[in-house]
Amino acid sequence: MSARIAYTRPSITGRETDYAADAARNGWGAQCYDYIIRFEAAFAEHLGVPHALATSSCTGALHMGMAALGIGPGDEVILADTNWIASVAPVVHLGATPVFVDIDPVSWCLDPDAVEAAITPRTKAILAVHIYGNLCDLDRLHEIADYHGILLIEDAAEAIGSVYRGQRAGSMGAFGAFSFHGTKTLTTGEGGMFVTSDSDLYERVLTLSNHGRARGETRQFWASAVGFKYKMSNIQAALGFGQIERVAELTQRKREILNAYRDRFSMYPTISMNPEPRDGVNGAWMPTVVFAPETGVTSDIAIQAFASAGIDARVFFHPLSSLDMFKAVPSNINAWDIASRAVNLPSYHDITADELNRVTDVIATLMETRAS
Ligand SMILES: *Cc1c(COP(=O)(O)O)cnc(C)c1O
C-alpha cells in the first residue's frame, strides 16, 4: 500500500529553521522584536501596503480590525454562507449580527447581488472572503459599499498570491487579514497578519494589540483602553520571515498544482474547479473540484473513495448557517448545494507527480462508475 497522501503540509527549508534557531538563541532583550519587524516590513512590501501588524492568528487580526472600526451590537456584517467559522467568530464576539448570503456558483465567493439585497440601515460592513484563493468581485463590492456608505473588509487568509486587477488580495479593503496556520500556503504554525493602508486605523489596532497601550505612551504599564493580546512571537516571525522571502516560490508551486489538476480534469465537462479570474491571478491555496449534479458524485462518495485510496481529501466548507449556533438559511441555494458535491484535493508543496496521478486515478474511477 502506498503512503498516505496528506492534503496540506508546510514547506520549511533550512532558511526558516536557521532564522528560527537564531531567534531562539539571540532574539531576546533588545532583539526580541527583530524578526517581527522584518517579517512585517517584508509582508507589507509584498502586499503593497504601508502597514502590516503580525498577530497570533487571522481570527485575532479580524477581531482587532473590526473592533477598531467600531463594529458592535446593533451592527450587521454581511458575509458569504460558505465560509470557515473563523471569519464569523469575531463578528459574534463583538456582539454584531452576521448576515449570511449566497455565493456565486463559479467563484464560490460572495454573490454581489445577494449582498445588495441584504443591505439594511444596520449594515456596517461587508466581509469579503477570498475562498480557497478565488477572488471576490471586488469592483462590484466596492461599488455597493461606497454607495451605501459601509465598510469593505477582506479576509485574505486563503488568498496569498491572489491578485485582482494588479493589486494583491488583502490590500484593497478597509483592512485585510491573513492566516499563517499550518495548513496555509505560508505558515508560522499559528499566526496571522493585519494589513491596512489607513494610518489612523493602523494606530488604533496597534494600540489595541498591545493591551490598549498607545505607542509613545511614557507612563509605564499605562493602558488607555482595554485591548487584546494577539501578538506573534519573534520565533514564529522568524519562520514567517523565511517564508515571505520564498513567497513567490510557494505561491508559484500552488498554482502549478492547481493547473496540473485542471489539465488532468479538463476532459470531464462535469467537473469544475477554482476559476482563474478574468483580470487577475488565483493564488490557488486549495484546489477544489465540484461535481455536476448529473454525475451523481457527492462529497461523501468522493471522500470515501479518496479515503480508500489512502488520500486525505477534505469536505467543502459547510454553510455557516447550517451550524447549530446559527439560524439556517437554506435559501442560500448555491452555498448549500455546492457543498454537497465538492471536495478539496491534496496540494502540499512537495506533492509528487506520482501522488498527483493517484489523486487523478480516484477522480477517473469516480467519473467512470458514476457517469455510465
Ligand atoms: C484559516 C482561515 C482563517 C483563520 O485563520 P487563523 O489563523 O486560524 O485564525 C480565517 N479565515 C479564513 C478564510 C481561513 O481560511
Short mmCIF file of C-alpha atoms and ligand atoms in Angstrom, two decimals:
data_model
loop_
_atom_site.label_atom_id
_atom_site.label_comp_id
_atom_site.label_asym_id
_atom_site.label_seq_id
_atom_site.Cartn_x
_atom_site.Cartn_y
_atom_site.Cartn_z
CA MET A 1 0.00 0.00 0.00
CA SER A 2 1.42 3.40 -0.97
CA ALA A 3 1.98 6.07 1.65
CA ARG A 4 -0.96 8.18 2.67
CA ILE A 5 -1.21 11.48 0.80
CA ALA A 6 -1.73 14.44 3.13
CA TYR A 7 -3.90 17.29 1.94
CA THR A 8 -1.63 20.07 3.17
CA ARG A 9 1.82 20.15 4.68
CA PRO A 10 4.12 23.16 5.00
CA SER A 11 7.35 23.65 3.07
CA ILE A 12 10.01 24.55 5.63
CA THR A 13 13.62 24.80 4.45
CA GLY A 14 16.96 25.47 6.12
CA ARG A 15 16.32 29.17 5.65
CA GLU A 16 13.31 29.13 8.00
CA THR A 17 14.93 26.81 10.56
CA ASP A 18 18.12 28.92 10.59
CA TYR A 19 16.13 32.08 11.26
CA ALA A 20 14.05 30.33 13.94
CA ALA A 21 17.18 28.97 15.61
CA ASP A 22 18.74 32.43 15.51
CA ALA A 23 15.60 33.90 17.08
CA ALA A 24 15.61 31.23 19.80
CA ARG A 25 19.29 31.84 20.56
CA ASN A 26 19.60 35.58 20.16
CA GLY A 27 16.15 37.09 19.86
CA TRP A 28 15.75 38.26 23.40
CA GLY A 29 16.14 41.53 25.28
CA ALA A 30 16.77 44.38 22.86
CA GLN A 31 16.48 41.93 19.92
CA CYS A 32 13.12 40.49 20.93
CA TYR A 33 11.19 42.21 18.13
CA ASP A 34 13.79 41.96 15.35
CA TYR A 35 12.15 39.22 13.29
CA ILE A 36 8.68 40.61 13.92
CA ILE A 37 9.79 43.95 12.48
CA ARG A 38 11.47 42.29 9.49
CA PHE A 39 8.53 39.99 8.79
CA GLU A 40 6.02 42.84 8.99
CA ALA A 41 8.11 45.04 6.69
CA ALA A 42 8.64 42.28 4.13
CA PHE A 43 4.95 41.33 4.20
CA ALA A 44 3.82 44.95 3.76
CA GLU A 45 6.18 45.32 0.83
CA HIS A 46 4.99 42.09 -0.76
CA LEU A 47 1.39 43.20 -0.47
CA GLY A 48 1.98 46.80 -1.49
CA VAL A 49 0.52 48.35 1.67
CA PRO A 50 2.10 50.77 4.14
CA HIS A 51 1.11 48.91 7.32
CA ALA A 52 1.30 45.31 8.47
CA LEU A 53 0.96 44.02 12.02
CA ALA A 54 1.84 40.42 12.88
CA THR A 55 -0.77 38.69 15.05
CA SER A 56 -1.28 35.35 16.76
CA SER A 57 -3.92 34.37 14.20
CA CYS A 58 -6.07 35.64 11.38
CA THR A 59 -9.04 35.42 13.70
CA GLY A 60 -7.26 37.82 16.07
CA ALA A 61 -6.42 40.19 13.20
CA LEU A 62 -10.08 40.23 12.14
CA HIS A 63 -11.24 40.71 15.73
CA MET A 64 -8.97 43.70 16.36
CA GLY A 65 -9.64 45.27 12.98
CA MET A 66 -13.40 45.02 13.39
CA ALA A 67 -13.18 46.31 16.97
CA ALA A 68 -11.10 49.28 15.80
CA LEU A 69 -13.70 50.03 13.12
CA GLY A 70 -16.34 50.19 15.84
CA ILE A 71 -18.30 47.12 14.77
CA GLY A 72 -20.52 46.07 17.66
CA PRO A 73 -24.03 45.44 18.96
CA GLY A 74 -26.77 46.53 16.58
CA ASP A 75 -24.50 46.28 13.54
CA GLU A 76 -24.91 43.76 10.75
CA VAL A 77 -21.97 42.29 8.87
CA ILE A 78 -22.67 40.60 5.55
CA LEU A 79 -20.59 37.58 4.59
CA ALA A 80 -20.92 34.51 2.41
CA ASP A 81 -22.69 31.50 3.87
CA THR A 82 -19.82 29.35 2.53
CA ASN A 83 -17.04 30.09 4.97
CA TRP A 84 -14.74 28.81 7.65
CA ILE A 85 -16.07 29.55 11.15
CA ALA A 86 -13.06 31.83 11.88
CA SER A 87 -14.43 34.56 9.63
CA VAL A 88 -17.68 34.92 11.54
CA ALA A 89 -16.39 34.32 15.09
CA PRO A 90 -15.09 37.90 15.57
CA VAL A 91 -18.41 39.32 14.37
CA VAL A 92 -20.18 37.28 17.04
CA HIS A 93 -17.59 38.10 19.74
CA LEU A 94 -18.15 41.81 19.08
CA GLY A 95 -21.89 41.44 19.55
CA ALA A 96 -22.71 42.25 15.93
CA THR A 97 -25.07 40.20 13.79
CA PRO A 98 -23.73 38.10 10.91
CA VAL A 99 -25.90 38.07 7.80
CA PHE A 100 -25.19 35.06 5.59
CA VAL A 101 -25.78 35.48 1.88
CA ASP A 102 -25.42 33.13 -1.05
CA ILE A 103 -22.32 32.57 -3.11
CA ASP A 104 -21.63 32.97 -6.78
CA PRO A 105 -21.74 29.48 -8.34
CA VAL A 106 -18.47 29.98 -10.22
CA SER A 107 -16.20 31.81 -7.73
CA TRP A 108 -17.85 30.32 -4.58
CA CYS A 109 -17.39 33.82 -3.09
CA LEU A 110 -19.99 36.45 -2.15
CA ASP A 111 -22.67 37.00 -4.80
CA PRO A 112 -22.77 40.81 -5.14
CA ASP A 113 -26.49 40.80 -5.99
CA ALA A 114 -27.18 38.86 -2.81
CA VAL A 115 -25.07 41.35 -0.86
CA GLU A 116 -27.02 44.26 -2.28
CA ALA A 117 -30.32 42.60 -1.43
CA ALA A 118 -29.19 42.01 2.17
CA ILE A 119 -28.28 45.61 2.95
CA THR A 120 -30.33 47.28 5.69
CA PRO A 121 -29.90 50.52 7.65
CA ARG A 122 -27.95 48.44 10.19
CA THR A 123 -25.39 47.08 7.75
CA LYS A 124 -21.98 48.19 8.88
CA ALA A 125 -19.62 46.10 6.79
CA ILE A 126 -19.20 43.53 4.04
CA LEU A 127 -16.67 40.83 4.85
CA ALA A 128 -15.21 39.65 1.55
CA VAL A 129 -13.54 36.27 1.98
CA HIS A 130 -11.47 35.08 -0.98
CA ILE A 131 -12.38 31.45 -0.55
CA TYR A 132 -9.70 28.87 -1.46
CA GLY A 133 -7.75 31.69 -3.16
CA ASN A 134 -10.64 32.52 -5.52
CA LEU A 135 -11.32 36.23 -5.74
CA CYS A 136 -14.47 38.08 -4.76
CA ASP A 137 -15.87 40.55 -7.28
CA LEU A 138 -14.22 43.48 -5.51
CA ASP A 139 -15.24 46.07 -8.11
CA ARG A 140 -18.92 45.38 -7.53
CA LEU A 141 -18.49 45.01 -3.78
CA HIS A 142 -16.62 48.32 -3.57
CA GLU A 143 -19.37 49.98 -5.61
CA ILE A 144 -22.03 48.62 -3.28
CA ALA A 145 -20.06 49.55 -0.16
CA ASP A 146 -19.36 53.08 -1.40
CA TYR A 147 -22.97 53.65 -2.50
CA HIS A 148 -24.32 52.61 0.90
CA GLY A 149 -21.52 54.15 2.96
CA ILE A 150 -20.46 50.86 4.52
CA LEU A 151 -17.09 49.22 5.04
CA LEU A 152 -15.48 46.54 2.92
CA ILE A 153 -13.12 44.19 4.78
CA GLU A 154 -11.02 41.45 3.16
CA ASP A 155 -10.37 38.12 4.79
CA ALA A 156 -7.44 37.06 2.63
CA ALA A 157 -6.40 34.14 4.84
CA GLU A 158 -6.60 31.81 1.85
CA ALA A 159 -5.52 34.29 -0.78
CA ILE A 160 -1.83 34.96 -0.50
CA GLY A 161 -0.65 35.02 -4.11
CA SER A 162 -4.06 36.07 -5.43
CA VAL A 163 -4.11 39.27 -7.47
CA TYR A 164 -7.10 41.35 -8.56
CA ARG A 165 -6.54 43.81 -11.41
CA GLY A 166 -2.90 44.25 -10.49
CA GLN A 167 -3.47 44.56 -6.74
CA ARG A 168 -2.84 41.83 -4.22
CA ALA A 169 -5.76 40.31 -2.34
CA GLY A 170 -5.93 41.76 1.14
CA SER A 171 -4.66 45.20 0.09
CA MET A 172 -7.94 46.65 -1.18
CA GLY A 173 -10.32 46.84 1.78
CA ALA A 174 -10.52 48.99 4.91
CA PHE A 175 -8.18 46.31 6.14
CA GLY A 176 -7.10 42.81 5.21
CA ALA A 177 -6.34 39.77 7.35
CA PHE A 178 -4.09 36.77 6.65
CA SER A 179 -3.52 33.42 8.34
CA PHE A 180 -0.27 31.52 8.74
CA HIS A 181 -1.87 28.44 10.24
CA GLY A 182 -0.02 25.23 9.41
CA THR A 183 -2.39 24.43 6.55
CA LYS A 184 -1.92 27.73 4.75
CA THR A 185 0.41 28.47 1.80
CA LEU A 186 2.73 30.48 4.03
CA THR A 187 2.96 29.29 7.60
CA THR A 188 4.35 30.10 11.03
CA GLY A 189 2.50 27.22 12.71
CA GLU A 190 -0.08 29.58 14.10
CA GLY A 191 -0.11 33.24 13.21
CA GLY A 192 -1.68 35.98 11.18
CA MET A 193 -1.27 39.48 9.78
CA PHE A 194 -3.38 42.61 9.88
CA VAL A 195 -2.75 44.93 6.92
CA THR A 196 -4.14 48.33 6.03
CA SER A 197 -3.43 51.49 4.06
CA ASP A 198 -5.30 53.59 6.64
CA SER A 199 -2.72 55.05 9.04
CA ASP A 200 -5.29 56.02 11.70
CA LEU A 201 -6.79 52.55 11.70
CA TYR A 202 -3.31 51.06 11.93
CA GLU A 203 -2.54 53.17 15.01
CA ARG A 204 -5.79 52.14 16.67
CA VAL A 205 -5.14 48.45 16.00
CA LEU A 206 -1.52 48.78 17.13
CA THR A 207 -2.74 50.21 20.44
CA LEU A 208 -5.45 47.56 20.79
CA SER A 209 -2.88 44.85 20.02
CA ASN A 210 -0.74 45.93 22.92
CA HIS A 211 -3.39 45.77 25.64
CA GLY A 212 -4.52 49.28 24.84
CA ARG A 213 -1.13 50.82 25.41
CA ALA A 214 -0.52 53.54 22.82
CA ARG A 215 2.78 53.91 21.05
CA GLY A 216 4.72 56.76 22.66
CA GLU A 217 2.88 56.47 25.98
CA THR A 218 5.50 57.48 28.53
CA ARG A 219 3.76 56.19 31.65
CA GLN A 220 4.85 52.62 32.35
CA PHE A 221 2.16 49.93 32.27
CA TRP A 222 -0.41 52.55 31.28
CA ALA A 223 -3.35 51.35 29.21
CA SER A 224 -5.74 53.84 27.63
CA ALA A 225 -8.23 51.18 26.54
CA VAL A 226 -9.00 47.54 27.23
CA GLY A 227 -7.31 45.90 24.28
CA PHE A 228 -6.24 42.49 23.11
CA LYS A 229 -3.19 40.27 23.33
CA TYR A 230 -3.00 38.77 19.88
CA LYS A 231 0.69 39.13 19.19
CA MET A 232 3.02 36.94 17.22
CA SER A 233 6.20 35.73 18.89
CA ASN A 234 9.63 36.59 17.49
CA ILE A 235 10.37 32.90 16.88
CA GLN A 236 7.20 32.48 14.80
CA ALA A 237 8.07 35.69 12.95
CA ALA A 238 11.50 34.24 12.14
CA LEU A 239 9.74 31.34 10.40
CA GLY A 240 7.44 33.82 8.69
CA PHE A 241 10.34 35.96 7.52
CA GLY A 242 11.91 32.91 5.88
CA GLN A 243 8.58 32.02 4.31
CA ILE A 244 7.87 35.50 2.93
CA GLU A 245 11.32 35.51 1.34
CA ARG A 246 10.10 32.38 -0.51
CA VAL A 247 6.57 33.64 -1.21
CA ALA A 248 7.00 33.70 -5.00
CA GLU A 249 8.16 30.08 -4.98
CA LEU A 250 5.45 28.96 -2.53
CA THR A 251 2.58 30.53 -4.45
CA GLN A 252 4.00 29.52 -7.83
CA ARG A 253 4.04 25.91 -6.72
CA LYS A 254 0.42 26.13 -5.53
CA ARG A 255 -0.54 27.39 -8.97
CA GLU A 256 1.39 24.61 -10.65
CA ILE A 257 -0.52 22.03 -8.62
CA LEU A 258 -3.91 23.61 -9.37
CA ASN A 259 -3.03 23.79 -13.07
CA ALA A 260 -1.84 20.18 -13.07
CA TYR A 261 -5.23 19.10 -11.74
CA ARG A 262 -7.02 21.41 -14.14
CA ASP A 263 -5.21 19.85 -17.10
CA ARG A 264 -5.95 16.34 -15.92
CA PHE A 265 -9.65 17.01 -15.38
CA SER A 266 -10.25 19.16 -18.45
CA MET A 267 -11.56 16.04 -20.21
CA TYR A 268 -14.52 15.97 -17.81
CA PRO A 269 -17.01 18.72 -18.62
CA THR A 270 -18.97 17.78 -15.49
CA ILE A 271 -16.12 18.74 -13.16
CA SER A 272 -15.44 22.37 -12.35
CA MET A 273 -12.56 23.80 -10.35
CA ASN A 274 -11.34 27.08 -8.84
CA PRO A 275 -11.74 29.69 -11.59
CA GLU A 276 -8.90 31.84 -12.82
CA PRO A 277 -10.11 35.45 -12.51
CA ARG A 278 -10.52 37.28 -15.81
CA ASP A 279 -8.19 40.07 -14.83
CA GLY A 280 -6.04 38.58 -12.12
CA VAL A 281 -4.35 35.59 -10.57
CA ASN A 282 -5.75 32.83 -8.37
CA GLY A 283 -3.30 32.12 -5.53
CA ALA A 284 -4.57 28.53 -5.63
CA TRP A 285 -4.45 27.78 -1.93
CA MET A 286 -6.86 24.86 -2.16
CA PRO A 287 -7.61 23.02 -5.41
CA THR A 288 -11.25 22.05 -5.24
CA VAL A 289 -13.44 20.02 -7.55
CA VAL A 290 -17.20 20.40 -7.86
CA PHE A 291 -19.04 17.52 -9.48
CA ALA A 292 -22.05 18.46 -11.60
CA PRO A 293 -25.34 17.08 -10.22
CA GLU A 294 -25.76 14.69 -13.16
CA THR A 295 -22.58 12.82 -12.18
CA GLY A 296 -24.28 11.63 -9.00
CA VAL A 297 -20.96 12.07 -7.20
CA THR A 298 -21.49 13.60 -3.76
CA SER A 299 -18.89 14.86 -1.28
CA ASP A 300 -19.49 11.77 0.85
CA ILE A 301 -18.93 9.40 -2.06
CA ALA A 302 -15.79 11.24 -3.13
CA ILE A 303 -14.32 11.48 0.39
CA GLN A 304 -14.96 7.77 0.84
CA ALA A 305 -13.26 6.91 -2.45
CA PHE A 306 -10.23 9.03 -1.55
CA ALA A 307 -10.03 7.55 1.94
CA SER A 308 -10.00 4.03 0.48
CA ALA A 309 -7.09 5.07 -1.75
CA GLY A 310 -5.14 6.47 1.23
CA ILE A 311 -5.72 10.08 0.20
CA ASP A 312 -6.69 12.81 2.59
CA ALA A 313 -9.30 14.85 0.69
CA ARG A 314 -11.44 17.33 2.59
CA VAL A 315 -15.05 18.43 2.51
CA PHE A 316 -16.02 21.80 1.09
CA PHE A 317 -16.97 24.29 3.83
CA HIS A 318 -20.39 23.62 5.30
CA PRO A 319 -22.69 26.62 5.05
CA LEU A 320 -22.17 28.54 8.30
CA SER A 321 -25.95 28.87 8.55
CA SER A 322 -26.18 25.07 8.71
CA LEU A 323 -24.28 25.04 12.02
CA ASP A 324 -26.27 24.69 15.22
CA MET A 325 -25.43 28.12 16.61
CA PHE A 326 -26.92 29.96 13.64
CA LYS A 327 -30.31 30.14 12.01
CA ALA A 328 -30.39 28.04 8.84
CA VAL A 329 -30.69 29.95 5.56
CA PRO A 330 -31.41 27.15 3.07
CA SER A 331 -32.42 29.79 0.52
CA ASN A 332 -28.68 30.28 0.04
CA ILE A 333 -29.05 27.59 -2.58
CA ASN A 334 -25.56 27.62 -4.05
CA ALA A 335 -23.85 27.51 -0.65
CA TRP A 336 -25.96 24.54 0.43
CA ASP A 337 -25.94 22.71 -2.87
CA ILE A 338 -22.30 23.06 -3.94
CA ALA A 339 -21.02 21.91 -0.55
CA SER A 340 -22.83 18.60 -1.07
CA ARG A 341 -20.90 17.73 -4.22
CA ALA A 342 -17.42 19.20 -3.81
CA VAL A 343 -14.07 18.18 -2.28
CA ASN A 344 -10.68 19.77 -1.65
CA LEU A 345 -7.73 17.90 -3.13
CA PRO A 346 -4.22 17.43 -1.68
CA SER A 347 -1.96 20.32 -2.70
CA TYR A 348 1.10 20.49 -0.50
CA HIS A 349 4.29 22.00 -1.88
CA ASP A 350 6.27 18.76 -2.23
CA ILE A 351 3.48 16.61 -3.68
CA THR A 352 4.97 14.37 -6.38
CA ALA A 353 3.77 13.62 -9.91
CA ASP A 354 3.05 10.06 -8.73
CA GLU A 355 0.85 11.35 -5.96
CA LEU A 356 -0.99 13.67 -8.35
CA ASN A 357 -1.56 10.61 -10.53
CA ARG A 358 -3.04 8.69 -7.62
CA VAL A 359 -5.46 11.54 -6.94
CA THR A 360 -6.33 11.71 -10.63
CA ASP A 361 -6.99 7.96 -10.73
CA VAL A 362 -9.58 8.26 -7.99
CA ILE A 363 -11.37 11.01 -9.88
CA ALA A 364 -11.22 8.98 -13.10
CA THR A 365 -12.77 5.95 -11.38
CA LEU A 366 -15.50 8.09 -9.83
CA MET A 367 -16.32 9.57 -13.21
CA GLU A 368 -16.38 6.19 -14.96
CA THR A 369 -18.53 4.38 -12.43
CA ARG A 370 -20.90 7.26 -11.92
CA ALA A 371 -21.26 8.74 -15.38
CA SER A 372 -22.21 5.48 -17.09
C1 LIG B 1 -7.62 29.80 8.12
C2 LIG B 1 -8.65 30.87 7.98
C3 LIG B 1 -8.94 31.77 9.00
C4 LIG B 1 -8.42 31.62 10.37
O1 LIG B 1 -7.09 31.72 10.49
P1 LIG B 1 -6.44 31.50 11.94
O2 LIG B 1 -5.04 31.97 11.71
O3 LIG B 1 -6.56 30.05 12.23
O4 LIG B 1 -7.19 32.34 12.88
C5 LIG B 1 -9.82 32.81 8.75
N1 LIG B 1 -10.43 32.94 7.57
C6 LIG B 1 -10.22 32.06 6.58
C7 LIG B 1 -10.91 32.29 5.28
C8 LIG B 1 -9.34 30.99 6.75
O5 LIG B 1 -9.15 30.11 5.78
#
